[in-house]
Amino acid sequence: MLATWIWIIIVIVALIGGAVIGFFAARKYMMKYLKENPPINEQMLRMMMAQMGRKPSEKQVKQMMNQMNKMQNK
């Protein structure tokens, strides 16, 4: 039978290994998600408004970006 201290070391190593693997898996997932779904920027917002038949002023674009940022931060 293994001594108690060996079990404690095995558990600690497993926890550290799981944390490291989890970190890199989450990082890879987020990189893939952001590549497939980039956040909306001012240029994309201008293009969307142009497709709706509007030519936005710079003030309108800034207002829309501020509103979208507020909604994301809630």
mmCIF file of C-alpha atoms in Angstrom:
data_model
loop_
_atom_site.group_PDB
_atom_site.id
_atom_site.type_symbol
_atom_site.label_atom_id
_atom_site.label_comp_id
_atom_site.label_asym_id
_atom_site.label_seq_id
_atom_site.Cartn_x
_atom_site.Cartn_y
_atom_site.Cartn_z
ATOM 1 C CA MET A 1 0.000 0.000 0.000
ATOM 2 C CA LEU A 2 1.147 3.509 -0.769
ATOM 3 C CA ALA A 3 1.917 5.881 2.009
ATOM 4 C CA THR A 4 -0.398 8.805 2.667
ATOM 5 C CA TRP A 5 2.165 11.387 1.577
ATOM 6 C CA ILE A 6 2.460 9.735 -1.850
ATOM 7 C CA TRP A 7 -1.331 10.032 -2.330
ATOM 8 C CA ILE A 8 -1.174 13.705 -1.373
ATOM 9 C CA ILE A 9 1.600 14.321 -3.931
ATOM 10 C CA ILE A 10 -0.364 12.455 -6.638
ATOM 11 C CA VAL A 11 -3.490 14.556 -5.942
ATOM 12 C CA ILE A 12 -1.535 17.825 -6.026
ATOM 13 C CA VAL A 13 0.201 16.888 -9.299
ATOM 14 C CA ALA A 14 -3.159 15.887 -10.828
ATOM 15 C CA LEU A 15 -4.748 19.204 -9.779
ATOM 16 C CA ILE A 16 -1.874 21.236 -11.213
ATOM 17 C CA GLY A 17 -1.914 19.193 -14.426
ATOM 18 C CA GLY A 18 -5.684 19.644 -14.769
ATOM 19 C CA ALA A 19 -5.397 23.395 -14.248
ATOM 20 C CA VAL A 20 -2.678 23.687 -16.898
ATOM 21 C CA ILE A 21 -4.585 21.579 -19.427
ATOM 22 C CA GLY A 22 -7.800 23.501 -18.681
ATOM 23 C CA PHE A 23 -6.066 26.841 -19.179
ATOM 24 C CA PHE A 24 -4.665 25.913 -22.586
ATOM 25 C CA ALA A 25 -7.938 24.293 -23.712
ATOM 26 C CA ALA A 26 -9.917 27.407 -22.741
ATOM 27 C CA ARG A 27 -7.347 29.654 -24.444
ATOM 28 C CA LYS A 28 -7.547 27.642 -27.669
ATOM 29 C CA TYR A 29 -11.362 27.714 -27.574
ATOM 30 C CA MET A 30 -11.461 31.504 -27.085
ATOM 31 C CA MET A 31 -8.941 32.114 -29.893
ATOM 32 C CA LYS A 32 -11.066 29.982 -32.237
ATOM 33 C CA TYR A 33 -14.287 31.734 -31.131
ATOM 34 C CA LEU A 34 -12.851 35.222 -31.652
ATOM 35 C CA LYS A 35 -11.487 34.229 -35.058
ATOM 36 C CA GLU A 36 -14.915 32.952 -36.171
ATOM 37 C CA ASN A 37 -16.928 35.738 -34.464
ATOM 38 C CA PRO A 38 -14.877 38.926 -34.334
ATOM 39 C CA PRO A 39 -16.201 41.712 -32.124
ATOM 40 C CA ILE A 40 -18.006 44.523 -33.941
ATOM 41 C CA ASN A 41 -15.819 47.530 -34.670
ATOM 42 C CA GLU A 42 -16.610 50.946 -36.128
ATOM 43 C CA GLN A 43 -15.936 49.862 -39.692
ATOM 44 C CA MET A 44 -18.366 46.948 -39.429
ATOM 45 C CA LEU A 45 -20.972 49.242 -37.887
ATOM 46 C CA ARG A 46 -20.633 51.720 -40.770
ATOM 47 C CA MET A 47 -21.030 48.885 -43.273
ATOM 48 C CA MET A 48 -24.156 47.591 -41.508
ATOM 49 C CA MET A 49 -25.734 51.041 -41.487
ATOM 50 C CA ALA A 50 -24.859 51.537 -45.162
ATOM 51 C CA GLN A 51 -26.590 48.247 -45.996
ATOM 52 C CA MET A 52 -29.705 49.572 -44.256
ATOM 53 C CA GLY A 53 -29.603 52.607 -46.554
ATOM 54 C CA ARG A 54 -28.173 55.114 -44.081
ATOM 55 C CA LYS A 55 -24.994 57.136 -44.286
ATOM 56 C CA PRO A 56 -24.032 57.589 -40.638
ATOM 57 C CA SER A 57 -22.143 60.567 -39.329
ATOM 58 C CA GLU A 58 -19.121 60.055 -37.089
ATOM 59 C CA LYS A 59 -21.215 61.120 -34.092
ATOM 60 C CA GLN A 60 -23.829 58.444 -34.824
ATOM 61 C CA VAL A 61 -21.165 55.768 -35.151
ATOM 62 C CA LYS A 62 -19.586 56.767 -31.814
ATOM 63 C CA GLN A 63 -23.011 56.762 -30.116
ATOM 64 C CA MET A 64 -23.812 53.283 -31.429
ATOM 65 C CA MET A 65 -20.402 51.952 -30.341
ATOM 66 C CA ASN A 66 -20.901 53.417 -26.856
ATOM 67 C CA GLN A 67 -24.354 51.814 -26.604
ATOM 68 C CA MET A 68 -23.028 48.433 -27.722
ATOM 69 C CA ASN A 69 -20.143 48.621 -25.236
ATOM 70 C CA LYS A 70 -22.542 49.466 -22.413
ATOM 71 C CA MET A 71 -24.736 46.482 -23.301
ATOM 72 C CA GLN A 72 -21.735 44.125 -23.358
ATOM 73 C CA ASN A 73 -20.501 45.317 -19.970
ATOM 74 C CA LYS A 74 -23.814 44.682 -18.210
#
